[in-house]
Structures are given as structure tokens and as C-alpha cells.
Amino acid sequence: MNYFRNDFRGTLFGTNEATDSLRRRSLQKRILVTGGAGFLGSHLCELLLGAGHEVICLDNFSTGLRRNIAPLKRFDTFRVIAHDVVEPIDLEVDEIYNLACPASPPHYQADPIQTTKTCVIGSLNLLDLAARRGARIFQASTSEIYGDPHVHPQVESYWGNVNPFGPRSCYDEGKRCAETLFFDFHKSHGVEIKIVRIFNTYGPRMRPDDGRVVSNFIVQALKGEDITIYGDGSQTRSFCFVEDLIDGFVRLMASPPSLTGPVNLGNPAEFTIGELAEEVIRLTGSHSKIVRRPLPVDDPRQRRPDISLATEELGWRPKVNLAEGLAHTIRYFDDLLSRSMRESAELV
């Protein structure tokens, strides 16, 4: 599970700009990361611990994985709390990163009421905590705020085109309501807030069963199965490697109080889903064939961030291109699948 450390020495989890910025900014902080055992949360916890901070990882483990945070137990400044943000909690913390919520459509649609409660009630509980403790709080919002956009690329000032009662609405509208709560607490109680809108992100520690397009394609290709494309494959997405995204997180959290967000974070390089499938086949050397299925309801036709604000205010731009990021992610999944097969064989 030290995958990043082997492949990115001297970058995100070593001595890069983000880590140095954290060290320069302050002495040790006590930082709460909700959803800390998830794909993004575990990488964020690792970075913060490496920068010398005390980190409390809070997760209900509905989609987060204990294996993601197992290597972090070597830090004596790391603590894990099994807890659901829908229930109030009181902790002495200096900063809060709220990453709690299933992020892939199959997971957040499995229990839509719980998803909405996590977005809304969870945010309310954490904002109450931030107000009590005088903590700065970060919200992991989403490009789903924009729905099936009529503006392309998407800028933060665009209000979006969202179906309020479709299969994706529990997540889309839940995140929109969470942003409202964040701004209301900022205006009414002076809470320091930071809101980021995350575009498609991928990398090691994604769940192989999360139903997202990158993990789906890689797992199918490595198993030699047909690669399933929904629709004709012409819909577009922009894919940001996790290393770049987490760098953007810490830059935003360290920015002046006046920069509340929302700030788009994502890779502006745009690819069709068909192009992604072909690239995965090429990089894996798979003989998988592409098959097409009907497009899901409310699936966005295009998605690409305008990152001008992040570039101007944070000095942030993604550095890892798609081919490079996919190669690292493929190696991670190849190792994960190989270990799973070995473990299954030992049980026979």
C-alpha cells in the first residue's frame, strides 16, 4: 500500500511544494478528515501526516476501506474514529476537511436518502463543530453541481442544469445544499470556509467495484473482459490524477480567508469515453473488445473544468497527463487483482 511512495518519490508524498507549504504555514495542527479512509481521504491523510500534523480520520466505512489507511498507523499522530457524520460529534480540531459521502453513482444511488442526509445533515454537524471550535472547514463539493451543462467548459459562476428528482439528484442536490449551508455559516457565524468542486479524479486506492469509468475500464481490461461503454462513447470527461487534486486541496486550505471558493479542480484536458477505452486497452495490452449499452438517465454529455481561478489564486495546474496517470493506476489494480487471486487460491 505504499504505491505512491514507490512511484512518486519527491512529489506529493515526499518533499514537494504542497508539503513544504504546509510546513512553512504553521506548526502542528490537529486536523479532522471525514471520509478519511476513502480514495481521496486516505491520500490527504497521508500528506497531512507527512507534513507533521496530527490527523483524525473519521469514517463510517460504508465505502471507505481500512486497507487504505493501514499503512498510516505507523504515525503516532494518526487516530481513526468509526463514526457517521449524520450523527453530531465534538472534537478539538483546528481544521476540518469534509470528504464524507459516497462519490460514485452506484454507491450514492444505493441509498439515496442516506446520501442526501450525509451531504446536508453531515455538513450541518461539521459546520456546527467548526463554529464552536473556531476551525477552518473545507468542503469537497463536485462538478455534479453543474449537472448536464449548457456552458462549456464549466466556470464557477455557472448555476448548472440539474434534475432535482432524477437518479443522481440525491448527490447533485445534496452537494448544492451543502454549499448553501457553508456560505450561510460563513455569512452568519464568520466560519472560515473553503469549497472545491472536484472533477473526475482517478488513481491508486480507487475501489475496483466503485462503478466509475476509469476503474471499470481498467479492471475489465486486466481481466480480459469486454469493456462496457454507455451510449456511443462520444460523451466527454476530464480526468485528474489524484496526486494533482490533493495538491489543490492543501493549496486552497492554505489560501487567505477571503478565498472561500467554490474553486474548480480538475484536469482541463478533455477526452471522449471512447478515447479513454482505447487508451486503457493500449496501455494494458488487453484484447478486450468494446461493447455499448444504453446511456444512463441524466448522464452528462460533456464535462470539462475552467481552472482559471485555481491557476490565478492558487498557482495550481495539474501536472500528470492521462497516459502517465493511467499507467500508475493500472499497475495498482494489476497488483490488487493479483493479490486477490493468490488469496483466493490459498483458500481452496
mmCIF file of C-alpha atoms in Angstrom:
data_model
loop_
_atom_site.group_PDB
_atom_site.id
_atom_site.type_symbol
_atom_site.label_atom_id
_atom_site.label_comp_id
_atom_site.label_asym_id
_atom_site.label_seq_id
_atom_site.Cartn_x
_atom_site.Cartn_y
_atom_site.Cartn_z
ATOM 1 C CA MET A 1 0.000 0.000 0.000
ATOM 2 C CA ASN A 2 2.987 2.318 -0.310
ATOM 3 C CA TYR A 3 2.333 2.540 -4.010
ATOM 4 C CA PHE A 4 2.668 6.287 -4.270
ATOM 5 C CA ARG A 5 5.878 6.311 -2.287
ATOM 6 C CA ASN A 6 7.473 3.925 -4.746
ATOM 7 C CA ASP A 7 6.357 5.798 -7.836
ATOM 8 C CA PHE A 8 6.312 9.444 -6.759
ATOM 9 C CA ARG A 9 9.419 9.955 -4.639
ATOM 10 C CA GLY A 10 9.987 13.641 -4.136
ATOM 11 C CA THR A 11 6.498 14.620 -5.292
ATOM 12 C CA LEU A 12 3.245 14.704 -3.365
ATOM 13 C CA PHE A 13 4.105 12.356 -0.519
ATOM 14 C CA GLY A 14 7.744 13.362 -0.296
ATOM 15 C CA THR A 15 9.108 16.904 -0.311
ATOM 16 C CA ASN A 16 7.032 18.715 -2.907
ATOM 17 C CA GLU A 17 5.641 22.240 -2.913
ATOM 18 C CA ALA A 18 2.406 21.256 -1.160
ATOM 19 C CA THR A 19 4.197 19.591 1.769
ATOM 20 C CA ASP A 20 6.719 22.423 2.078
ATOM 21 C CA SER A 21 3.866 24.943 2.015
ATOM 22 C CA LEU A 22 2.138 23.139 4.880
ATOM 23 C CA ARG A 23 5.319 23.081 6.946
ATOM 24 C CA ARG A 24 6.026 26.759 6.367
ATOM 25 C CA ARG A 25 2.464 27.786 7.106
ATOM 26 C CA SER A 26 2.234 26.690 10.707
ATOM 27 C CA LEU A 27 3.267 24.398 13.475
ATOM 28 C CA GLN A 28 1.431 21.150 14.053
ATOM 29 C CA LYS A 29 -2.338 21.334 13.702
ATOM 30 C CA ARG A 30 -4.992 18.869 14.724
ATOM 31 C CA ILE A 31 -6.893 18.164 11.503
ATOM 32 C CA LEU A 32 -10.109 16.205 11.061
ATOM 33 C CA VAL A 33 -10.581 14.402 7.740
ATOM 34 C CA THR A 34 -14.069 12.963 7.327
ATOM 35 C CA GLY A 35 -14.249 10.173 4.781
ATOM 36 C CA GLY A 36 -10.570 9.710 5.594
ATOM 37 C CA ALA A 37 -10.472 6.018 4.681
ATOM 38 C CA GLY A 38 -11.747 6.662 1.173
ATOM 39 C CA PHE A 39 -9.865 7.034 -2.096
ATOM 40 C CA LEU A 40 -9.180 10.758 -1.748
ATOM 41 C CA GLY A 41 -9.302 10.913 2.032
ATOM 42 C CA SER A 42 -6.551 8.364 2.608
ATOM 43 C CA HIS A 43 -4.151 10.254 0.329
ATOM 44 C CA LEU A 44 -4.985 13.513 2.061
ATOM 45 C CA CYS A 45 -4.390 11.942 5.500
ATOM 46 C CA GLU A 46 -1.017 10.636 4.330
ATOM 47 C CA LEU A 47 0.078 14.034 3.065
ATOM 48 C CA LEU A 48 -1.001 15.841 6.238
ATOM 49 C CA LEU A 49 0.744 13.304 8.465
ATOM 50 C CA GLY A 50 3.900 13.589 6.386
ATOM 51 C CA ALA A 51 3.792 17.354 6.914
ATOM 52 C CA GLY A 52 3.871 16.843 10.694
ATOM 53 C CA HIS A 53 0.220 17.342 11.589
ATOM 54 C CA GLU A 54 -1.984 15.351 13.914
ATOM 55 C CA VAL A 55 -4.763 13.759 11.854
ATOM 56 C CA ILE A 56 -8.090 12.340 12.960
ATOM 57 C CA CYS A 57 -9.588 10.113 10.277
ATOM 58 C CA LEU A 58 -13.358 9.809 10.676
ATOM 59 C CA ASP A 59 -15.218 7.301 8.520
ATOM 60 C CA ASN A 60 -18.278 5.058 8.770
ATOM 61 C CA PHE A 61 -16.603 2.612 6.333
ATOM 62 C CA SER A 62 -19.639 2.355 4.098
ATOM 63 C CA THR A 63 -17.339 2.840 1.095
ATOM 64 C CA GLY A 64 -14.007 3.686 2.740
ATOM 65 C CA LEU A 65 -11.544 0.822 3.207
ATOM 66 C CA ARG A 66 -9.419 0.015 6.233
ATOM 67 C CA ARG A 67 -6.637 -1.198 3.930
ATOM 68 C CA ASN A 68 -6.307 2.356 2.585
ATOM 69 C CA ILE A 69 -5.263 3.686 5.985
ATOM 70 C CA ALA A 70 -3.477 0.622 7.375
ATOM 71 C CA PRO A 71 -0.007 1.988 6.442
ATOM 72 C CA LEU A 72 -0.768 5.239 8.272
ATOM 73 C CA LYS A 73 -0.842 3.504 11.657
ATOM 74 C CA ARG A 74 2.929 3.892 11.737
ATOM 75 C CA PHE A 75 2.302 7.555 12.626
ATOM 76 C CA ASP A 76 1.701 8.113 16.337
ATOM 77 C CA THR A 77 -0.153 11.308 15.355
ATOM 78 C CA PHE A 78 -2.838 9.342 13.484
ATOM 79 C CA ARG A 79 -6.190 8.420 15.027
ATOM 80 C CA VAL A 80 -9.171 6.633 13.489
ATOM 81 C CA ILE A 81 -12.770 7.113 14.631
ATOM 82 C CA ALA A 82 -15.569 4.968 13.211
ATOM 83 C CA HIS A 83 -18.447 7.431 13.038
ATOM 84 C CA ASP A 84 -21.175 8.652 10.676
ATOM 85 C CA VAL A 85 -21.237 12.419 10.113
ATOM 86 C CA VAL A 86 -25.034 12.318 10.171
ATOM 87 C CA GLU A 87 -24.590 11.996 13.946
ATOM 88 C CA PRO A 88 -23.099 15.014 15.784
ATOM 89 C CA ILE A 89 -19.560 14.796 17.143
ATOM 90 C CA ASP A 90 -17.458 17.124 19.268
ATOM 91 C CA LEU A 91 -13.678 17.191 18.840
ATOM 92 C CA GLU A 92 -10.972 19.750 19.469
ATOM 93 C CA VAL A 93 -9.674 20.472 15.966
ATOM 94 C CA ASP A 94 -8.034 23.332 14.096
ATOM 95 C CA GLU A 95 -9.105 22.367 10.577
ATOM 96 C CA ILE A 96 -11.763 20.135 9.021
ATOM 97 C CA TYR A 97 -11.702 18.550 5.589
ATOM 98 C CA ASN A 98 -15.186 17.227 4.804
ATOM 99 C CA LEU A 99 -14.843 14.417 2.274
ATOM 100 C CA ALA A 100 -17.640 12.262 3.716
ATOM 101 C CA CYS A 101 -20.051 10.947 1.077
ATOM 102 C CA PRO A 102 -20.102 8.112 -1.460
ATOM 103 C CA ALA A 103 -18.891 9.633 -4.734
ATOM 104 C CA SER A 104 -19.619 7.035 -7.406
ATOM 105 C CA PRO A 105 -23.132 6.723 -8.878
ATOM 106 C CA PRO A 106 -23.690 3.047 -7.913
ATOM 107 C CA HIS A 107 -22.715 3.777 -4.321
ATOM 108 C CA TYR A 108 -24.586 7.032 -3.784
ATOM 109 C CA GLN A 109 -27.670 5.720 -5.607
ATOM 110 C CA ALA A 110 -27.751 2.553 -3.484
ATOM 111 C CA ASP A 111 -29.220 4.518 -0.564
ATOM 112 C CA PRO A 112 -30.255 7.932 -1.906
ATOM 113 C CA ILE A 113 -31.869 9.107 1.328
ATOM 114 C CA GLN A 114 -28.694 8.373 3.293
ATOM 115 C CA THR A 115 -26.655 10.155 0.609
ATOM 116 C CA THR A 116 -28.742 13.301 0.953
ATOM 117 C CA LYS A 117 -28.526 13.103 4.754
ATOM 118 C CA THR A 118 -24.740 12.737 4.559
ATOM 119 C CA CYS A 119 -24.454 15.797 2.316
ATOM 120 C CA VAL A 120 -26.879 18.008 4.232
ATOM 121 C CA ILE A 121 -27.077 16.864 7.854
ATOM 122 C CA GLY A 122 -23.422 15.816 7.815
ATOM 123 C CA SER A 123 -22.362 19.250 6.598
ATOM 124 C CA LEU A 124 -24.576 20.928 9.186
ATOM 125 C CA ASN A 125 -22.990 18.904 12.004
ATOM 126 C CA LEU A 126 -19.469 19.684 10.832
ATOM 127 C CA LEU A 127 -20.225 23.373 10.351
ATOM 128 C CA ASP A 128 -21.590 23.471 13.899
ATOM 129 C CA LEU A 129 -18.325 21.887 15.045
ATOM 130 C CA ALA A 130 -16.266 24.425 13.068
ATOM 131 C CA ALA A 131 -18.265 27.319 14.568
ATOM 132 C CA ARG A 132 -17.793 26.010 18.121
ATOM 133 C CA ARG A 133 -14.074 25.360 17.743
ATOM 134 C CA GLY A 134 -13.167 28.288 15.512
ATOM 135 C CA ALA A 135 -11.888 25.819 12.914
ATOM 136 C CA ARG A 136 -11.429 26.443 9.213
ATOM 137 C CA ILE A 137 -13.544 23.983 7.209
ATOM 138 C CA PHE A 138 -13.120 22.598 3.706
ATOM 139 C CA GLN A 139 -15.963 21.132 1.651
ATOM 140 C CA ALA A 140 -15.320 18.565 -1.068
ATOM 141 C CA SER A 141 -18.061 19.570 -3.488
ATOM 142 C CA THR A 142 -18.393 18.263 -7.014
ATOM 143 C CA SER A 143 -18.667 19.040 -10.702
ATOM 144 C CA GLU A 144 -22.051 17.296 -10.463
ATOM 145 C CA ILE A 145 -23.214 20.715 -9.235
ATOM 146 C CA TYR A 146 -23.282 21.663 -12.943
ATOM 147 C CA GLY A 147 -25.474 18.705 -13.954
ATOM 148 C CA ASP A 148 -25.706 18.206 -17.719
ATOM 149 C CA PRO A 149 -24.166 21.597 -18.501
ATOM 150 C CA HIS A 150 -25.243 24.110 -21.129
ATOM 151 C CA VAL A 151 -22.000 26.056 -20.550
ATOM 152 C CA HIS A 152 -18.711 24.515 -21.666
ATOM 153 C CA PRO A 153 -16.158 24.467 -20.151
ATOM 154 C CA GLN A 154 -17.762 24.918 -16.758
ATOM 155 C CA VAL A 155 -16.915 28.047 -14.770
ATOM 156 C CA GLU A 156 -17.673 28.531 -11.082
ATOM 157 C CA SER A 157 -20.234 31.243 -11.826
ATOM 158 C CA TYR A 158 -22.404 28.820 -13.840
ATOM 159 C CA TRP A 159 -25.503 27.780 -11.872
ATOM 160 C CA GLY A 160 -25.871 24.426 -13.585
ATOM 161 C CA ASN A 161 -28.580 22.336 -15.223
ATOM 162 C CA VAL A 162 -29.585 19.750 -12.620
ATOM 163 C CA ASN A 163 -32.572 17.415 -12.480
ATOM 164 C CA PRO A 164 -33.949 17.853 -8.920
ATOM 165 C CA PHE A 165 -35.635 14.420 -8.752
ATOM 166 C CA GLY A 166 -33.650 12.090 -11.032
ATOM 167 C CA PRO A 167 -31.482 9.109 -10.012
ATOM 168 C CA ARG A 168 -28.437 11.358 -9.490
ATOM 169 C CA SER A 169 -30.314 14.057 -7.577
ATOM 170 C CA CYS A 170 -29.529 12.768 -4.085
ATOM 171 C CA TYR A 171 -25.869 13.557 -4.742
ATOM 172 C CA ASP A 172 -26.192 16.570 -7.059
ATOM 173 C CA GLU A 173 -28.754 18.431 -4.965
ATOM 174 C CA GLY A 174 -27.239 17.244 -1.687
ATOM 175 C CA LYS A 175 -23.918 18.832 -2.628
ATOM 176 C CA ARG A 176 -25.648 22.006 -3.829
ATOM 177 C CA CYS A 177 -27.456 22.318 -0.500
ATOM 178 C CA ALA A 178 -24.188 21.695 1.357
ATOM 179 C CA GLU A 179 -22.587 24.628 -0.478
ATOM 180 C CA THR A 180 -25.530 26.802 0.599
ATOM 181 C CA LEU A 181 -25.018 25.809 4.233
ATOM 182 C CA PHE A 182 -21.315 26.576 4.034
ATOM 183 C CA PHE A 183 -21.938 30.086 2.738
ATOM 184 C CA ASP A 184 -24.714 30.714 5.273
ATOM 185 C CA PHE A 185 -22.417 29.718 8.160
ATOM 186 C CA HIS A 186 -19.717 31.936 6.701
ATOM 187 C CA LYS A 187 -22.059 34.930 6.496
ATOM 188 C CA SER A 188 -23.967 34.347 9.735
ATOM 189 C CA HIS A 189 -21.239 32.990 12.039
ATOM 190 C CA GLY A 190 -17.974 34.068 10.431
ATOM 191 C CA VAL A 191 -16.829 30.474 9.832
ATOM 192 C CA GLU A 192 -13.800 30.306 7.540
ATOM 193 C CA ILE A 193 -14.846 28.115 4.617
ATOM 194 C CA LYS A 194 -13.138 26.607 1.584
ATOM 195 C CA ILE A 195 -15.191 24.932 -1.162
ATOM 196 C CA VAL A 196 -13.706 22.924 -4.004
ATOM 197 C CA ARG A 197 -15.639 21.454 -6.922
ATOM 198 C CA ILE A 198 -13.968 18.183 -7.899
ATOM 199 C CA PHE A 199 -13.997 16.940 -11.473
ATOM 200 C CA ASN A 200 -13.359 13.305 -12.430
ATOM 201 C CA THR A 201 -10.377 12.037 -10.446
ATOM 202 C CA TYR A 202 -8.622 8.675 -10.605
ATOM 203 C CA GLY A 203 -5.584 6.871 -9.260
ATOM 204 C CA PRO A 204 -4.411 4.189 -6.802
ATOM 205 C CA ARG A 205 -6.790 3.276 -3.972
ATOM 206 C CA MET A 206 -9.907 3.578 -6.091
ATOM 207 C CA ARG A 207 -12.233 0.687 -5.339
ATOM 208 C CA PRO A 208 -12.365 -1.839 -8.180
ATOM 209 C CA ASP A 209 -16.149 -2.066 -7.688
ATOM 210 C CA ASP A 210 -16.895 1.658 -7.463
ATOM 211 C CA GLY A 211 -18.552 1.768 -10.878
ATOM 212 C CA ARG A 212 -16.577 4.765 -12.120
ATOM 213 C CA VAL A 213 -15.387 4.768 -15.681
ATOM 214 C CA VAL A 214 -11.609 4.607 -15.125
ATOM 215 C CA SER A 215 -11.722 1.770 -12.602
ATOM 216 C CA ASN A 216 -14.359 -0.072 -14.657
ATOM 217 C CA PHE A 217 -12.298 0.063 -17.840
ATOM 218 C CA ILE A 218 -9.024 -0.915 -16.169
ATOM 219 C CA VAL A 219 -10.483 -3.858 -14.254
ATOM 220 C CA GLN A 220 -12.335 -5.120 -17.335
ATOM 221 C CA ALA A 221 -9.207 -4.816 -19.476
ATOM 222 C CA LEU A 222 -6.975 -6.574 -16.953
ATOM 223 C CA LYS A 223 -9.481 -9.426 -16.677
ATOM 224 C CA GLY A 224 -9.792 -9.666 -20.471
ATOM 225 C CA GLU A 225 -13.498 -8.882 -20.296
ATOM 226 C CA ASP A 226 -15.466 -6.712 -22.695
ATOM 227 C CA ILE A 227 -15.143 -3.008 -21.927
ATOM 228 C CA THR A 228 -18.602 -1.549 -21.422
ATOM 229 C CA ILE A 229 -19.330 1.905 -22.810
ATOM 230 C CA TYR A 230 -22.672 3.519 -22.045
ATOM 231 C CA GLY A 231 -24.007 5.422 -25.033
ATOM 232 C CA ASP A 232 -21.968 5.858 -28.201
ATOM 233 C CA GLY A 233 -18.809 6.883 -26.349
ATOM 234 C CA SER A 234 -18.823 10.445 -27.648
ATOM 235 C CA GLN A 235 -19.613 11.995 -24.251
ATOM 236 C CA THR A 236 -16.565 13.742 -22.798
ATOM 237 C CA ARG A 237 -14.838 13.838 -19.435
ATOM 238 C CA SER A 238 -11.681 15.369 -17.979
ATOM 239 C CA PHE A 239 -9.546 13.094 -15.822
ATOM 240 C CA CYS A 240 -7.386 14.445 -12.984
ATOM 241 C CA PHE A 241 -4.779 12.272 -11.284
ATOM 242 C CA VAL A 242 -5.173 12.065 -7.509
ATOM 243 C CA GLU A 243 -1.697 13.497 -6.833
ATOM 244 C CA ASP A 244 -2.650 16.733 -8.561
ATOM 245 C CA LEU A 245 -6.028 17.005 -6.886
ATOM 246 C CA ILE A 246 -4.707 16.617 -3.328
ATOM 247 C CA ASP A 247 -2.102 19.287 -4.078
ATOM 248 C CA GLY A 248 -5.002 21.594 -4.977
ATOM 249 C CA PHE A 249 -6.798 20.729 -1.721
ATOM 250 C CA VAL A 250 -3.959 21.829 0.527
ATOM 251 C CA ARG A 251 -3.282 24.940 -1.544
ATOM 252 C CA LEU A 252 -6.898 26.036 -1.162
ATOM 253 C CA MET A 253 -6.963 25.295 2.566
ATOM 254 C CA ALA A 254 -3.799 27.370 2.998
ATOM 255 C CA SER A 255 -5.138 30.321 0.985
ATOM 256 C CA PRO A 256 -6.256 33.645 2.541
ATOM 257 C CA PRO A 257 -9.671 33.659 4.291
ATOM 258 C CA SER A 258 -11.090 35.857 1.532
ATOM 259 C CA LEU A 259 -10.825 32.991 -0.969
ATOM 260 C CA THR A 260 -13.851 30.943 0.043
ATOM 261 C CA GLY A 261 -14.459 29.239 -3.293
ATOM 262 C CA PRO A 262 -16.065 27.493 -4.931
ATOM 263 C CA VAL A 263 -12.937 26.645 -6.909
ATOM 264 C CA ASN A 264 -12.893 24.110 -9.735
ATOM 265 C CA LEU A 265 -10.166 21.475 -9.501
ATOM 266 C CA GLY A 266 -9.724 19.094 -12.407
ATOM 267 C CA ASN A 267 -7.658 18.450 -15.477
ATOM 268 C CA PRO A 268 -8.880 20.593 -18.408
ATOM 269 C CA ALA A 269 -7.664 18.051 -20.982
ATOM 270 C CA GLU A 270 -10.900 16.652 -22.461
ATOM 271 C CA PHE A 271 -11.348 13.104 -23.797
ATOM 272 C CA THR A 272 -14.282 11.142 -25.097
ATOM 273 C CA ILE A 273 -15.196 7.987 -23.224
ATOM 274 C CA GLY A 274 -14.355 6.064 -26.393
ATOM 275 C CA GLU A 275 -10.846 7.551 -26.414
ATOM 276 C CA LEU A 276 -10.385 6.583 -22.764
ATOM 277 C CA ALA A 277 -11.370 2.987 -23.523
ATOM 278 C CA GLU A 278 -8.898 2.778 -26.399
ATOM 279 C CA GLU A 279 -6.101 4.207 -24.226
ATOM 280 C CA VAL A 280 -6.767 1.688 -21.450
ATOM 281 C CA ILE A 281 -6.693 -1.170 -23.958
ATOM 282 C CA ARG A 282 -3.406 0.136 -25.378
ATOM 283 C CA LEU A 283 -1.715 0.560 -22.004
ATOM 284 C CA THR A 284 -2.850 -2.809 -20.621
ATOM 285 C CA GLY A 285 -2.138 -4.697 -23.834
ATOM 286 C CA SER A 286 -5.570 -6.245 -23.429
ATOM 287 C CA HIS A 287 -7.546 -7.991 -26.162
ATOM 288 C CA SER A 288 -10.808 -6.737 -24.669
ATOM 289 C CA LYS A 289 -13.490 -5.641 -27.073
ATOM 290 C CA ILE A 290 -15.668 -2.574 -26.631
ATOM 291 C CA VAL A 291 -19.391 -3.157 -26.210
ATOM 292 C CA ARG A 292 -22.074 -0.485 -25.922
ATOM 293 C CA ARG A 293 -25.030 -0.240 -23.566
ATOM 294 C CA PRO A 294 -27.820 2.365 -23.238
ATOM 295 C CA LEU A 295 -26.804 5.683 -21.686
ATOM 296 C CA PRO A 296 -27.958 6.091 -18.043
ATOM 297 C CA VAL A 297 -30.549 8.742 -17.177
ATOM 298 C CA ASP A 298 -29.112 12.262 -16.695
ATOM 299 C CA ASP A 299 -25.587 11.202 -17.654
ATOM 300 C CA PRO A 300 -23.762 14.450 -18.601
ATOM 301 C CA ARG A 301 -22.837 14.791 -22.274
ATOM 302 C CA GLN A 302 -19.734 16.853 -21.587
ATOM 303 C CA ARG A 303 -17.633 17.798 -18.613
ATOM 304 C CA ARG A 304 -14.504 19.968 -18.527
ATOM 305 C CA PRO A 305 -13.420 22.464 -15.878
ATOM 306 C CA ASP A 306 -12.374 26.024 -16.398
ATOM 307 C CA ILE A 307 -9.489 26.190 -13.886
ATOM 308 C CA SER A 308 -8.592 29.851 -14.393
ATOM 309 C CA LEU A 309 -9.478 30.698 -10.792
ATOM 310 C CA ALA A 310 -7.328 27.892 -9.338
ATOM 311 C CA THR A 311 -4.428 28.885 -11.568
ATOM 312 C CA GLU A 312 -4.630 32.584 -10.748
ATOM 313 C CA GLU A 313 -5.322 32.319 -7.000
ATOM 314 C CA LEU A 314 -3.524 29.104 -6.041
ATOM 315 C CA GLY A 315 -0.835 28.779 -8.699
ATOM 316 C CA TRP A 316 -2.306 25.344 -9.375
ATOM 317 C CA ARG A 317 -2.332 23.335 -12.577
ATOM 318 C CA PRO A 318 -2.371 19.543 -12.957
ATOM 319 C CA LYS A 319 0.974 18.047 -13.924
ATOM 320 C CA VAL A 320 0.235 14.362 -14.581
ATOM 321 C CA ASN A 321 -1.089 13.598 -18.060
ATOM 322 C CA LEU A 322 -3.637 10.873 -18.748
ATOM 323 C CA ALA A 323 -1.239 8.251 -20.134
ATOM 324 C CA GLU A 324 1.135 8.631 -17.189
ATOM 325 C CA GLY A 325 -1.636 8.586 -14.585
ATOM 326 C CA LEU A 326 -3.344 5.588 -16.178
ATOM 327 C CA ALA A 327 -0.079 3.653 -16.221
ATOM 328 C CA HIS A 328 0.335 4.114 -12.440
ATOM 329 C CA THR A 329 -3.310 3.260 -11.829
ATOM 330 C CA ILE A 330 -3.134 0.143 -13.996
ATOM 331 C CA ARG A 331 -0.130 -1.129 -12.018
ATOM 332 C CA TYR A 332 -2.042 -0.558 -8.788
ATOM 333 C CA PHE A 333 -5.080 -2.520 -9.986
ATOM 334 C CA ASP A 334 -2.919 -5.246 -11.517
ATOM 335 C CA ASP A 335 -1.233 -5.768 -8.151
ATOM 336 C CA LEU A 336 -4.568 -5.641 -6.309
ATOM 337 C CA LEU A 337 -6.184 -8.215 -8.599
ATOM 338 C CA SER A 338 -3.117 -10.469 -8.474
ATOM 339 C CA ARG A 339 -3.122 -10.466 -4.670
ATOM 340 C CA SER A 340 -6.840 -11.190 -4.628
ATOM 341 C CA MET A 341 -6.342 -14.180 -6.930
ATOM 342 C CA ARG A 342 -3.476 -15.517 -4.776
ATOM 343 C CA GLU A 343 -5.543 -15.184 -1.625
ATOM 344 C CA SER A 344 -8.494 -16.963 -3.271
ATOM 345 C CA ALA A 345 -6.205 -19.809 -4.416
ATOM 346 C CA GLU A 346 -4.820 -20.254 -0.885
ATOM 347 C CA LEU A 347 -8.349 -20.754 0.428
ATOM 348 C CA VAL A 348 -9.093 -23.597 -1.988
#
